Each structure stands twice: as C-alpha cells, then as structure tokens.
Coordinates of N, CA and C in Angstrom, one line a residue:
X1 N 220.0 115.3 26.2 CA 219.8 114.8 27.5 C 218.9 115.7 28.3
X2 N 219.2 117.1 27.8 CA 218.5 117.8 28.8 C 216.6 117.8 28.4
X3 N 216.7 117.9 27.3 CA 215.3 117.8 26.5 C 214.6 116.8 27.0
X4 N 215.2 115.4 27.5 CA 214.1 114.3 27.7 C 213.9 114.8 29.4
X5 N 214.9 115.0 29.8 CA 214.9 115.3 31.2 C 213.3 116.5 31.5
X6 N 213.4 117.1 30.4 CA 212.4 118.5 30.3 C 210.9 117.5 30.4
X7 N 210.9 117.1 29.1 CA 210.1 116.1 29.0 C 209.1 115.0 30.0
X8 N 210.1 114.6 30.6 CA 209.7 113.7 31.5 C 209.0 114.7 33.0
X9 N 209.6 115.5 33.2 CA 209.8 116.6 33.9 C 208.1 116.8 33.9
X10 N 207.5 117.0 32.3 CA 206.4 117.8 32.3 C 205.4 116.6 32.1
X11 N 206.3 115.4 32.0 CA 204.7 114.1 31.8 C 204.4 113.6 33.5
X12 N 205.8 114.2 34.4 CA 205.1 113.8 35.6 C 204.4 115.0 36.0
X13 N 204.4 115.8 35.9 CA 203.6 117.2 36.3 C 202.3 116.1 35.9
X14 N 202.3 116.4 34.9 CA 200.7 116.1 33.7 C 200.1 115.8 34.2
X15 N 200.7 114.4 35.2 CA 200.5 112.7 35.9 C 199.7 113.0 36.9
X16 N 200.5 114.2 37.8 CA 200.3 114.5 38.6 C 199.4 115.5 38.9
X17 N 198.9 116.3 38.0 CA 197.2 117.5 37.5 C 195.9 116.4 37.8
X18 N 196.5 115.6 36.7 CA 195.2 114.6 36.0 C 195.0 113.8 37.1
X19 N 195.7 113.4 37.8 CA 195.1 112.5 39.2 C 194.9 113.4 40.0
X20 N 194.7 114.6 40.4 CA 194.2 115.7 41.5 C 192.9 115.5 41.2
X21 N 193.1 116.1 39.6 CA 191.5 115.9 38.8 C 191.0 115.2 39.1
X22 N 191.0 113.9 38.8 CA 190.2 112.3 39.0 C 189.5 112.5 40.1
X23 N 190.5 112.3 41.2 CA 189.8 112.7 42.7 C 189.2 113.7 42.9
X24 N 189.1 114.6 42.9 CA 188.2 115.8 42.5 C 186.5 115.5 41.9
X25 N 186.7 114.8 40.8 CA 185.4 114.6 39.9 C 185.3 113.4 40.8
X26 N 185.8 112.5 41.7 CA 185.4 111.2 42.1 C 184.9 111.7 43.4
X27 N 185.2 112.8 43.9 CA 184.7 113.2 45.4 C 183.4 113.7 45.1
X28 N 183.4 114.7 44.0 CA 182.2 115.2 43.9 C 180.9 114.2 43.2
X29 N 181.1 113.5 42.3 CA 180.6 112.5 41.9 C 180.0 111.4 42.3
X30 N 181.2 111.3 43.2 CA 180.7 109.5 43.7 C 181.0 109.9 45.3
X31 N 180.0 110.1 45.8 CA 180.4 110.7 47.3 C 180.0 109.3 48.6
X32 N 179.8 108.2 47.7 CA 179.0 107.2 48.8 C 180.7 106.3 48.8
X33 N 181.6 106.6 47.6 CA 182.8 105.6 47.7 C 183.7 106.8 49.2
X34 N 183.6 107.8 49.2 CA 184.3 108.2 50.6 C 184.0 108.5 52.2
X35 N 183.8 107.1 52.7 CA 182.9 107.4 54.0 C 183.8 107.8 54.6

C-alpha cells in the first residue's frame, strides 16, 4: 500500500515538473499565444 502511495506520489510530482516545463518552452517559444 505504501509503495503505490510512493508511486503515485512521484507520477504527480512528474506531472507536475513536465507541465512547468511545457509552459516555460511555450512562453519562450510561442510568445504571440500570451498577450
């Protein structure tokens, strides 16, 4: 129980890196989608 709990724990971290990221490369990238 505790293991998936760990698990889960570290796929919403993940979730949560990787979309900072996105936005990050989308601000710097594509600067006409944020007026």
């Amino acid at each position: 129980m505790d293991k998936i709990k760990k698990i889960v724990l570290y796929y919403s971290l993940l979730a949560v890196v990787f979309t900072q990221l996105i936005s990050c490369q989308m601000k710097k990238e594509l600067p006409q989608f944020h007026v």
